[in-house]
Amino acid sequence: MSGLRRLFRGSGRALAFVFAASVAWLLLDMAALRLSLGEPGGRLLTGAAGRGQEDPQAPGQFGHPVAVPDDKQEEAKSRWKEGNFNVYLSDLIPVDRAVADTRPAGCSEQRVHDDLPTTTIIMCFVDEVWSTLLRSVHSVLSRSPPHLIQEVILVDDFSTKEYLKEKLDKYMSRFPKVKILHLKERHGLIRARLAGAQIAKGAVLTFLDSHVECNVGWLEPLLERVHLSRAKVACPVIEVISDKDMSYMTVDNFQRGIFTWPMNFGWRQIPQEVIEKTKIKETDIIRCPVMAGGLFSIDKKYFFELGTYDPGLDVWGGENMEISFKVWMCGGEIEIVPCSRVGHIFRNDNPYSFPKDRVRTVERNLARVAEVWLDEYKELFYGHLLSLAFGNISADLMCHSDLDPPVFL
Ligand SMILES: [Mn+2]
């Protein structure tokens, strides 16, 4: 850790500076984006609303909500725990269902370069629900231009479910670009991602969760950002697939990824007066202090130059803070790209099991991040951690924390 620290010395001040300057940069960037889109040539981002429309009456088609029939309530209830969402309904709706094109107006007219880099999609999972994993993969394959997908690497992090072994291999064998890496022992999300990155052949790594549905034209705008600058880390807008009725729902615009002490990730809308004053459009790129962590594209060489994730981070938690700080302090940028949208099943309880105590693992990871990256600001982290430590640090408390966010503007 001390090596890393020496390498990026003086990072605390840089952090404060970077956050304070982010809005000014956003304006510059908006101007640059308009210029680049005004150029002739390039590929238009139009596209059908999705495949899988053979049966418009199929449950959940077009992302519509589905109701559990009365006589299946018990079954649906008992299967909930298989994924902490409505697994019964997930199995009912087509694995290649269409979803509504939720992109803001103007996205489909945007142009991207013809020579975008290829990407390797990396999807890690432990005991993911069969139909949900398949829907994630189908959405990638059917809504991405084939020439941009180098491969899709599914990293099976030592799942216990039998269907994720030979049955999955057999199913995916019809898609030559899909490769499955069955890890021989539990790596945890962070090290499982690294295992995928190690064998990736694409120029860009695109990390996705295994319970997502990529929307129309989701990939090109992400790769366009990385193509413009290899130090741009591009995140899609994360939309919501309901854990209860599996409907695909859009989210409010102008959301930024932020954190509150002690480094809890959250979303905050850009203040209305800033939106009005700076005339930000719905399609404009949004710079973020931190990313949510699950879904993003990053230049592969840049990712390795950054030293990937701190391999000392365990299982899951804090890795989004670590990569975000590292990116900003090493000349990069974290962006949300509004024309790229991916639905994600948000669950109340993360079923990604922790080999050890979950709270301790996350706290330890965050402390590691604070020690490496926060300099004098780490006292803020420890101060808030101590005050929380007396209570129950449940996910619920962390999500509804009333702590004020650091001021970036
Ligand atoms: Mn997830």
CSV table of C-alpha atoms and ligand atoms in Angstrom, one decimal:
chain,number,residue,atom,x,y,z
A,1,MET,CA,0.0,0.0,0.0
A,2,SER,CA,2.8,2.4,0.8
A,3,GLY,CA,4.1,1.9,-2.8
A,4,LEU,CA,0.8,2.9,-4.2
A,5,ARG,CA,0.8,5.9,-1.9
A,6,ARG,CA,4.2,7.1,-2.9
A,7,LEU,CA,3.2,6.7,-6.5
A,8,PHE,CA,0.2,9.0,-6.2
A,9,ARG,CA,1.5,11.4,-3.5
A,10,GLY,CA,-0.4,14.6,-2.8
A,11,SER,CA,-3.6,13.0,-3.8
A,12,GLY,CA,-5.8,14.4,-1.1
A,13,ARG,CA,-5.5,18.0,-2.4
A,14,ALA,CA,-6.0,16.7,-5.9
A,15,LEU,CA,-9.2,15.0,-4.9
A,16,ALA,CA,-10.6,18.2,-3.5
A,17,PHE,CA,-9.6,20.1,-6.6
A,18,VAL,CA,-10.9,17.6,-9.0
A,19,PHE,CA,-14.3,17.6,-7.4
A,20,ALA,CA,-14.5,21.3,-7.2
A,21,ALA,CA,-13.7,21.6,-10.9
A,22,SER,CA,-16.0,19.0,-12.1
A,23,VAL,CA,-18.9,21.3,-13.0
A,24,ALA,CA,-16.7,23.6,-14.9
A,25,TRP,CA,-15.3,20.7,-16.8
A,26,LEU,CA,-18.7,19.4,-17.5
A,27,LEU,CA,-19.5,22.6,-19.4
A,28,LEU,CA,-16.3,22.4,-21.5
A,29,ASP,CA,-17.1,18.8,-22.2
A,30,MET,CA,-20.6,19.5,-23.3
A,31,ALA,CA,-19.2,22.0,-25.9
A,32,ALA,CA,-16.7,19.3,-27.1
A,33,LEU,CA,-19.4,16.7,-27.3
A,34,ARG,CA,-21.6,19.0,-29.5
A,35,LEU,CA,-18.6,19.6,-31.8
A,36,SER,CA,-17.8,16.0,-32.1
A,37,LEU,CA,-21.4,15.1,-32.9
A,38,GLY,CA,-21.6,17.8,-35.5
A,39,GLU,CA,-18.9,16.1,-37.6
A,40,PRO,CA,-20.0,14.5,-40.7
A,41,GLY,CA,-19.8,10.7,-41.2
A,42,GLY,CA,-19.9,8.2,-38.4
A,43,ARG,CA,-22.5,5.8,-37.4
A,44,LEU,CA,-26.1,6.8,-36.5
A,45,LEU,CA,-27.3,5.4,-33.2
A,46,THR,CA,-30.7,4.4,-34.3
A,47,GLY,CA,-32.1,0.9,-33.6
A,48,ALA,CA,-35.2,-1.2,-33.1
A,49,ALA,CA,-36.7,-1.3,-29.7
A,50,GLY,CA,-35.4,-4.7,-29.2
A,51,ARG,CA,-35.7,-8.3,-30.4
A,52,GLY,CA,-37.8,-11.0,-28.9
A,53,GLN,CA,-40.9,-9.3,-30.2
A,54,GLU,CA,-42.2,-12.4,-31.9
A,55,ASP,CA,-44.9,-12.7,-29.2
A,56,PRO,CA,-46.2,-9.3,-28.2
A,57,GLN,CA,-48.4,-10.9,-25.7
A,58,ALA,CA,-45.6,-12.7,-23.8
A,59,PRO,CA,-45.4,-11.8,-20.1
A,60,GLY,CA,-43.1,-8.8,-19.5
A,61,GLN,CA,-42.8,-8.1,-23.2
A,62,PHE,CA,-41.6,-4.5,-23.9
A,63,GLY,CA,-40.6,-4.3,-20.2
A,64,HIS,CA,-44.2,-4.2,-19.0
A,65,PRO,CA,-45.0,-5.3,-15.4
A,66,VAL,CA,-46.2,-8.9,-14.8
A,67,ALA,CA,-48.6,-10.0,-12.1
A,68,VAL,CA,-48.2,-13.4,-10.4
A,69,PRO,CA,-51.4,-15.4,-11.0
A,70,ASP,CA,-53.4,-16.1,-7.8
A,71,ASP,CA,-52.7,-19.8,-7.8
A,72,LYS,CA,-49.0,-19.2,-8.1
A,73,GLN,CA,-48.5,-16.8,-5.2
A,74,GLU,CA,-47.1,-19.4,-2.9
A,75,GLU,CA,-44.7,-20.7,-5.5
A,76,ALA,CA,-43.5,-17.2,-6.3
A,77,LYS,CA,-43.1,-16.4,-2.6
A,78,SER,CA,-41.0,-19.5,-1.9
A,79,ARG,CA,-38.8,-18.9,-4.9
A,80,TRP,CA,-38.0,-15.3,-4.0
A,81,LYS,CA,-35.0,-16.2,-1.9
A,82,GLU,CA,-33.3,-17.9,-4.9
A,83,GLY,CA,-32.3,-14.4,-6.0
A,84,ASN,CA,-33.9,-11.9,-3.7
A,85,PHE,CA,-36.2,-10.8,-6.4
A,86,ASN,CA,-39.2,-12.3,-8.2
A,87,VAL,CA,-37.5,-15.4,-9.7
A,88,TYR,CA,-40.9,-17.0,-10.6
A,89,LEU,CA,-41.6,-14.0,-12.9
A,90,SER,CA,-38.1,-13.9,-14.3
A,91,ASP,CA,-38.6,-17.5,-15.5
A,92,LEU,CA,-41.9,-16.6,-17.0
A,93,ILE,CA,-40.8,-13.7,-19.3
A,94,PRO,CA,-38.8,-14.3,-22.5
A,95,VAL,CA,-35.1,-14.3,-22.1
A,96,ASP,CA,-34.9,-12.0,-25.2
A,97,ARG,CA,-37.8,-9.7,-24.4
A,98,ALA,CA,-38.0,-6.3,-25.9
A,99,VAL,CA,-37.8,-3.2,-23.7
A,100,ALA,CA,-38.9,0.3,-24.5
A,101,ASP,CA,-36.2,2.6,-25.8
A,102,THR,CA,-35.8,4.9,-22.8
A,103,ARG,CA,-33.1,7.1,-24.3
A,104,PRO,CA,-33.7,10.9,-24.1
A,105,ALA,CA,-34.8,12.5,-27.4
A,106,GLY,CA,-31.8,13.1,-29.6
A,107,CYS,CA,-29.8,10.1,-28.7
A,108,SER,CA,-30.9,8.1,-31.8
A,109,GLU,CA,-29.6,11.0,-34.0
A,110,GLN,CA,-26.2,11.1,-32.4
A,111,ARG,CA,-23.3,9.9,-34.4
A,112,VAL,CA,-20.3,7.9,-33.2
A,113,HIS,CA,-17.0,7.1,-34.9
A,114,ASP,CA,-16.8,4.3,-37.4
A,115,ASP,CA,-13.6,3.0,-35.8
A,116,LEU,CA,-14.7,2.5,-32.3
A,117,PRO,CA,-12.5,0.1,-30.2
A,118,THR,CA,-13.7,-3.5,-29.6
A,119,THR,CA,-14.8,-4.4,-26.1
A,120,THR,CA,-14.7,-7.5,-23.9
A,121,ILE,CA,-17.9,-7.8,-21.8
A,122,ILE,CA,-17.1,-9.2,-18.3
A,123,MET,CA,-19.9,-10.5,-16.2
A,124,CYS,CA,-19.2,-12.1,-12.9
A,125,PHE,CA,-21.7,-14.1,-10.9
A,126,VAL,CA,-22.2,-16.5,-8.0
A,127,ASP,CA,-25.4,-18.6,-8.2
A,128,GLU,CA,-27.2,-16.2,-10.5
A,129,VAL,CA,-30.7,-17.1,-11.5
A,130,TRP,CA,-30.7,-19.0,-14.8
A,131,SER,CA,-33.3,-16.9,-16.7
A,132,THR,CA,-31.9,-13.6,-15.4
A,133,LEU,CA,-28.3,-14.5,-16.4
A,134,LEU,CA,-29.6,-15.6,-19.9
A,135,ARG,CA,-31.5,-12.4,-20.3
A,136,SER,CA,-28.4,-10.4,-19.4
A,137,VAL,CA,-26.4,-12.2,-22.0
A,138,HIS,CA,-29.1,-12.0,-24.7
A,139,SER,CA,-29.6,-8.3,-24.2
A,140,VAL,CA,-25.8,-7.8,-24.8
A,141,LEU,CA,-25.7,-9.9,-27.9
A,142,SER,CA,-28.9,-8.6,-29.5
A,143,ARG,CA,-28.4,-4.9,-28.7
A,144,SER,CA,-24.7,-4.5,-29.5
A,145,PRO,CA,-23.2,-4.2,-32.9
A,146,PRO,CA,-21.4,-7.6,-33.4
A,147,HIS,CA,-18.2,-6.1,-34.7
A,148,LEU,CA,-17.7,-4.2,-31.4
A,149,ILE,CA,-18.0,-7.2,-29.2
A,150,GLN,CA,-14.7,-9.0,-29.0
A,151,GLU,CA,-16.1,-11.6,-26.6
A,152,VAL,CA,-18.4,-11.9,-23.6
A,153,ILE,CA,-16.6,-13.5,-20.6
A,154,LEU,CA,-18.9,-15.0,-18.0
A,155,VAL,CA,-16.9,-15.5,-14.8
A,156,ASP,CA,-18.5,-18.2,-12.7
A,157,ASP,CA,-17.2,-17.4,-9.2
A,158,PHE,CA,-17.4,-21.0,-7.9
A,159,SER,CA,-21.2,-21.2,-8.0
A,160,THR,CA,-22.8,-24.0,-6.2
A,161,LYS,CA,-25.8,-24.4,-8.6
A,162,GLU,CA,-25.5,-27.3,-11.0
A,163,TYR,CA,-27.2,-25.5,-13.8
A,164,LEU,CA,-24.3,-23.0,-14.0
A,165,LYS,CA,-21.9,-25.7,-15.0
A,166,GLU,CA,-22.3,-28.1,-18.0
A,167,LYS,CA,-25.9,-26.9,-18.7
A,168,LEU,CA,-24.7,-23.3,-19.0
A,169,ASP,CA,-21.7,-24.3,-21.1
A,170,LYS,CA,-24.0,-26.2,-23.5
A,171,TYR,CA,-26.5,-23.3,-23.8
A,172,MET,CA,-23.8,-20.7,-24.5
A,173,SER,CA,-22.0,-22.9,-27.0
A,174,ARG,CA,-24.4,-21.6,-29.6
A,175,PHE,CA,-22.8,-18.2,-29.2
A,176,PRO,CA,-19.2,-18.4,-30.3
A,177,LYS,CA,-18.3,-15.1,-28.6
A,178,VAL,CA,-19.4,-16.2,-25.2
A,179,LYS,CA,-16.7,-17.7,-23.1
A,180,ILE,CA,-17.2,-19.1,-19.6
A,181,LEU,CA,-14.5,-19.1,-16.9
A,182,HIS,CA,-15.4,-21.4,-14.1
A,183,LEU,CA,-13.2,-20.4,-11.2
A,184,LYS,CA,-11.9,-23.3,-9.1
A,185,GLU,CA,-12.3,-21.5,-5.8
A,186,ARG,CA,-14.3,-18.5,-4.6
A,187,HIS,CA,-12.5,-15.3,-5.6
A,188,GLY,CA,-15.1,-12.6,-4.6
A,189,LEU,CA,-16.4,-10.1,-7.1
A,190,ILE,CA,-13.3,-8.0,-7.2
A,191,ARG,CA,-10.8,-10.8,-7.9
A,192,ALA,CA,-13.3,-12.5,-10.2
A,193,ARG,CA,-13.4,-9.4,-12.4
A,194,LEU,CA,-9.6,-9.4,-12.5
A,195,ALA,CA,-9.6,-13.0,-13.6
A,196,GLY,CA,-11.8,-12.0,-16.5
A,197,ALA,CA,-9.7,-8.9,-17.3
A,198,GLN,CA,-6.6,-11.0,-17.4
A,199,ILE,CA,-7.8,-13.1,-20.4
A,200,ALA,CA,-9.8,-10.3,-22.1
A,201,LYS,CA,-8.7,-9.6,-25.7
A,202,GLY,CA,-10.8,-6.5,-26.4
A,203,ALA,CA,-9.3,-3.0,-26.3
A,204,VAL,CA,-11.9,-1.9,-23.8
A,205,LEU,CA,-13.2,-3.8,-20.8
A,206,THR,CA,-16.9,-3.4,-20.1
A,207,PHE,CA,-18.0,-4.7,-16.7
A,208,LEU,CA,-21.6,-5.7,-16.3
A,209,ASP,CA,-23.6,-7.3,-13.5
A,210,SER,CA,-25.4,-10.6,-14.3
A,211,HIS,CA,-28.9,-9.3,-13.7
A,212,VAL,CA,-29.2,-6.6,-16.3
A,213,GLU,CA,-30.9,-5.8,-19.6
A,214,CYS,CA,-29.0,-3.6,-21.9
A,215,ASN,CA,-31.2,-1.1,-23.8
A,216,VAL,CA,-31.1,-0.1,-27.4
A,217,GLY,CA,-27.8,1.5,-28.5
A,218,TRP,CA,-26.3,1.1,-25.1
A,219,LEU,CA,-22.7,0.2,-26.1
A,220,GLU,CA,-21.7,2.7,-28.8
A,221,PRO,CA,-21.9,5.8,-26.7
A,222,LEU,CA,-19.8,4.2,-24.0
A,223,LEU,CA,-17.1,3.2,-26.5
A,224,GLU,CA,-17.3,6.6,-28.1
A,225,ARG,CA,-16.2,8.2,-24.8
A,226,VAL,CA,-13.3,5.9,-24.4
A,227,HIS,CA,-12.3,6.4,-28.0
A,228,LEU,CA,-12.3,10.2,-27.5
A,229,SER,CA,-10.0,9.8,-24.5
A,230,ARG,CA,-8.5,6.6,-23.2
A,231,ALA,CA,-8.7,7.9,-19.7
A,232,LYS,CA,-12.5,8.4,-19.7
A,233,VAL,CA,-14.3,5.8,-17.8
A,234,ALA,CA,-17.9,5.6,-19.1
A,235,CYS,CA,-20.9,4.5,-17.2
A,236,PRO,CA,-24.4,3.9,-18.5
A,237,VAL,CA,-27.4,5.3,-16.8
A,238,ILE,CA,-28.6,2.5,-14.6
A,239,GLU,CA,-32.3,2.0,-14.9
A,240,VAL,CA,-34.5,-0.1,-12.7
A,241,ILE,CA,-35.9,-3.6,-13.4
A,242,SER,CA,-38.4,-4.1,-10.6
A,243,ASP,CA,-37.6,-6.9,-8.2
A,244,LYS,CA,-41.3,-7.4,-7.7
A,245,ASP,CA,-43.0,-7.3,-11.2
A,246,MET,CA,-39.9,-7.3,-13.4
A,247,SER,CA,-41.0,-4.2,-15.2
A,248,TYR,CA,-38.3,-2.0,-16.8
A,249,MET,CA,-38.5,1.5,-15.5
A,250,THR,CA,-36.6,4.6,-16.4
A,251,VAL,CA,-35.0,6.9,-13.8
A,252,ASP,CA,-34.7,10.7,-13.3
A,253,ASN,CA,-32.2,12.5,-15.5
A,254,PHE,CA,-29.2,14.4,-14.3
A,255,GLN,CA,-28.2,12.0,-11.6
A,256,ARG,CA,-24.6,11.9,-10.5
A,257,GLY,CA,-22.8,9.3,-8.5
A,258,ILE,CA,-21.7,10.8,-5.2
A,259,PHE,CA,-20.7,9.5,-1.7
A,260,THR,CA,-21.5,10.5,1.8
A,261,TRP,CA,-19.3,9.7,4.8
A,262,PRO,CA,-18.2,7.1,5.6
A,263,MET,CA,-17.9,6.5,1.8
A,264,ASN,CA,-21.5,5.3,1.1
A,265,PHE,CA,-22.3,5.5,-2.5
A,266,GLY,CA,-25.4,7.4,-3.5
A,267,TRP,CA,-27.1,9.3,-6.3
A,268,ARG,CA,-27.7,13.0,-6.3
A,269,GLN,CA,-29.4,15.1,-9.0
A,270,ILE,CA,-27.5,18.1,-10.3
A,271,PRO,CA,-29.3,21.0,-8.6
A,272,GLN,CA,-32.0,22.5,-10.7
A,273,GLU,CA,-30.5,26.0,-10.7
A,274,VAL,CA,-27.2,24.6,-12.1
A,275,ILE,CA,-29.1,22.7,-14.8
A,276,GLU,CA,-30.9,25.9,-15.8
A,277,LYS,CA,-27.9,28.2,-15.5
A,278,THR,CA,-25.6,26.0,-17.5
A,279,LYS,CA,-28.3,24.8,-19.9
A,280,ILE,CA,-27.4,21.1,-19.4
A,281,LYS,CA,-29.4,18.9,-21.8
A,282,GLU,CA,-30.7,15.5,-21.0
A,283,THR,CA,-28.2,14.0,-23.5
A,284,ASP,CA,-25.2,15.7,-22.1
A,285,ILE,CA,-22.4,13.8,-20.4
A,286,ILE,CA,-22.4,14.0,-16.6
A,287,ARG,CA,-19.1,13.9,-14.7
A,288,CYS,CA,-19.2,12.1,-11.4
A,289,PRO,CA,-16.9,12.0,-8.4
A,290,VAL,CA,-17.6,8.3,-8.0
A,291,MET,CA,-19.2,5.5,-9.9
A,292,ALA,CA,-21.8,3.0,-8.7
A,293,GLY,CA,-19.3,0.3,-9.7
A,294,GLY,CA,-21.2,-2.5,-11.4
A,295,LEU,CA,-21.4,-1.2,-14.9
A,296,PHE,CA,-18.7,0.6,-16.8
A,297,SER,CA,-16.4,0.7,-19.8
A,298,ILE,CA,-12.7,1.3,-19.3
A,299,ASP,CA,-9.7,1.2,-21.7
A,300,LYS,CA,-8.0,-2.1,-20.9
A,301,LYS,CA,-4.4,-0.7,-21.0
A,302,TYR,CA,-5.5,2.2,-18.8
A,303,PHE,CA,-7.1,-0.2,-16.4
A,304,PHE,CA,-3.8,-2.1,-16.0
A,305,GLU,CA,-1.8,1.1,-15.9
A,306,LEU,CA,-3.9,2.1,-12.9
A,307,GLY,CA,-2.9,-1.1,-11.3
A,308,THR,CA,-6.5,-2.5,-11.7
A,309,TYR,CA,-8.3,-2.9,-8.4
A,310,ASP,CA,-6.3,-3.0,-5.2
A,311,PRO,CA,-5.9,-6.8,-5.0
A,312,GLY,CA,-6.0,-6.4,-1.2
A,313,LEU,CA,-9.7,-5.6,-1.4
A,314,ASP,CA,-11.8,-8.5,-0.3
A,315,VAL,CA,-14.9,-10.0,-1.9
A,316,TRP,CA,-17.0,-6.9,-2.6
A,317,GLY,CA,-17.4,-3.3,-1.4
A,318,GLY,CA,-15.3,-0.1,-1.7
A,319,GLU,CA,-13.9,-1.2,-5.0
A,320,ASN,CA,-16.0,1.5,-6.8
A,321,MET,CA,-14.6,4.1,-4.5
A,322,GLU,CA,-11.1,2.9,-5.0
A,323,ILE,CA,-11.3,2.8,-8.8
A,324,SER,CA,-13.0,6.2,-8.9
A,325,PHE,CA,-10.4,8.0,-6.7
A,326,LYS,CA,-7.6,6.4,-8.7
A,327,VAL,CA,-9.1,7.4,-12.0
A,328,TRP,CA,-9.6,11.0,-11.0
A,329,MET,CA,-6.2,11.3,-9.4
A,330,CYS,CA,-4.4,9.7,-12.3
A,331,GLY,CA,-5.7,12.0,-15.0
A,332,GLY,CA,-8.9,10.2,-15.9
A,333,GLU,CA,-12.6,11.0,-15.6
A,334,ILE,CA,-15.7,9.2,-14.5
A,335,GLU,CA,-18.7,9.9,-16.7
A,336,ILE,CA,-22.3,9.0,-16.9
A,337,VAL,CA,-23.4,8.7,-20.5
A,338,PRO,CA,-27.2,9.4,-20.7
A,339,CYS,CA,-27.6,7.9,-24.2
A,340,SER,CA,-26.4,4.6,-22.8
A,341,ARG,CA,-28.9,2.9,-20.6
A,342,VAL,CA,-28.9,-0.5,-18.9
A,343,GLY,CA,-31.6,-1.9,-16.7
A,344,HIS,CA,-30.5,-3.5,-13.4
A,345,ILE,CA,-32.4,-5.5,-10.8
A,346,PHE,CA,-31.9,-3.7,-7.5
A,347,ARG,CA,-32.4,-6.0,-4.5
A,348,ASN,CA,-33.0,-5.2,-0.9
A,349,ASP,CA,-30.5,-7.7,0.2
A,350,ASN,CA,-27.4,-8.5,-1.8
A,351,PRO,CA,-27.4,-12.3,-2.3
A,352,TYR,CA,-23.7,-12.2,-3.2
A,353,SER,CA,-22.7,-14.2,-0.2
A,354,PHE,CA,-19.7,-13.2,1.8
A,355,PRO,CA,-17.3,-15.9,3.0
A,356,LYS,CA,-16.7,-13.8,6.1
A,357,ASP,CA,-18.7,-11.2,7.9
A,358,ARG,CA,-20.1,-8.8,5.4
A,359,VAL,CA,-20.0,-5.5,7.4
A,360,ARG,CA,-16.5,-6.2,8.5
A,361,THR,CA,-15.3,-7.0,5.0
A,362,VAL,CA,-16.8,-3.8,3.5
A,363,GLU,CA,-15.5,-1.7,6.4
A,364,ARG,CA,-12.0,-3.1,6.1
A,365,ASN,CA,-12.1,-2.5,2.3
A,366,LEU,CA,-13.2,1.1,2.8
A,367,ALA,CA,-10.5,1.7,5.5
A,368,ARG,CA,-7.9,0.4,3.0
A,369,VAL,CA,-9.2,2.9,0.4
A,370,ALA,CA,-9.2,5.7,2.9
A,371,GLU,CA,-5.6,4.9,3.9
A,372,VAL,CA,-4.4,4.9,0.4
A,373,TRP,CA,-6.3,7.7,-1.2
A,374,LEU,CA,-7.8,10.2,1.3
A,375,ASP,CA,-4.7,11.7,3.0
A,376,GLU,CA,-5.9,14.2,5.7
A,377,TYR,CA,-9.6,13.6,4.7
A,378,LYS,CA,-9.4,10.1,6.1
A,379,GLU,CA,-10.2,11.5,9.5
A,380,LEU,CA,-13.6,12.4,8.1
A,381,PHE,CA,-14.0,8.8,7.1
A,382,TYR,CA,-13.0,7.3,10.5
A,383,GLY,CA,-15.0,9.9,12.4
A,384,HIS,CA,-18.2,9.0,10.6
A,385,LEU,CA,-17.4,5.3,10.8
A,386,LEU,CA,-17.0,5.5,14.6
A,387,SER,CA,-20.3,7.2,15.0
A,388,LEU,CA,-22.0,4.6,12.9
A,389,ALA,CA,-20.3,1.7,14.6
A,390,PHE,CA,-22.4,2.1,17.7
A,391,GLY,CA,-25.5,1.4,15.7
A,392,ASN,CA,-26.5,-1.3,13.3
A,393,ILE,CA,-24.8,-0.5,10.0
A,394,SER,CA,-27.5,-2.1,7.9
A,395,ALA,CA,-27.8,-1.6,4.2
A,396,ASP,CA,-31.0,0.3,4.9
A,397,LEU,CA,-29.3,2.8,7.2
A,398,MET,CA,-26.5,3.3,4.7
A,399,CYS,CA,-29.0,4.0,2.0
A,400,HIS,CA,-31.1,6.5,4.0
A,401,SER,CA,-28.2,8.2,5.7
A,402,ASP,CA,-29.1,11.8,6.4
A,403,LEU,CA,-25.5,12.9,6.4
A,404,ASP,CA,-24.8,15.8,4.1
A,405,PRO,CA,-22.7,15.0,1.1
A,406,PRO,CA,-19.4,16.8,0.6
A,407,VAL,CA,-19.8,20.0,-1.4
A,408,PHE,CA,-18.4,19.7,-4.9
A,409,LEU,CA,-19.8,22.9,-6.4
B,1,MN,MN,-26.2,-5.7,-9.2
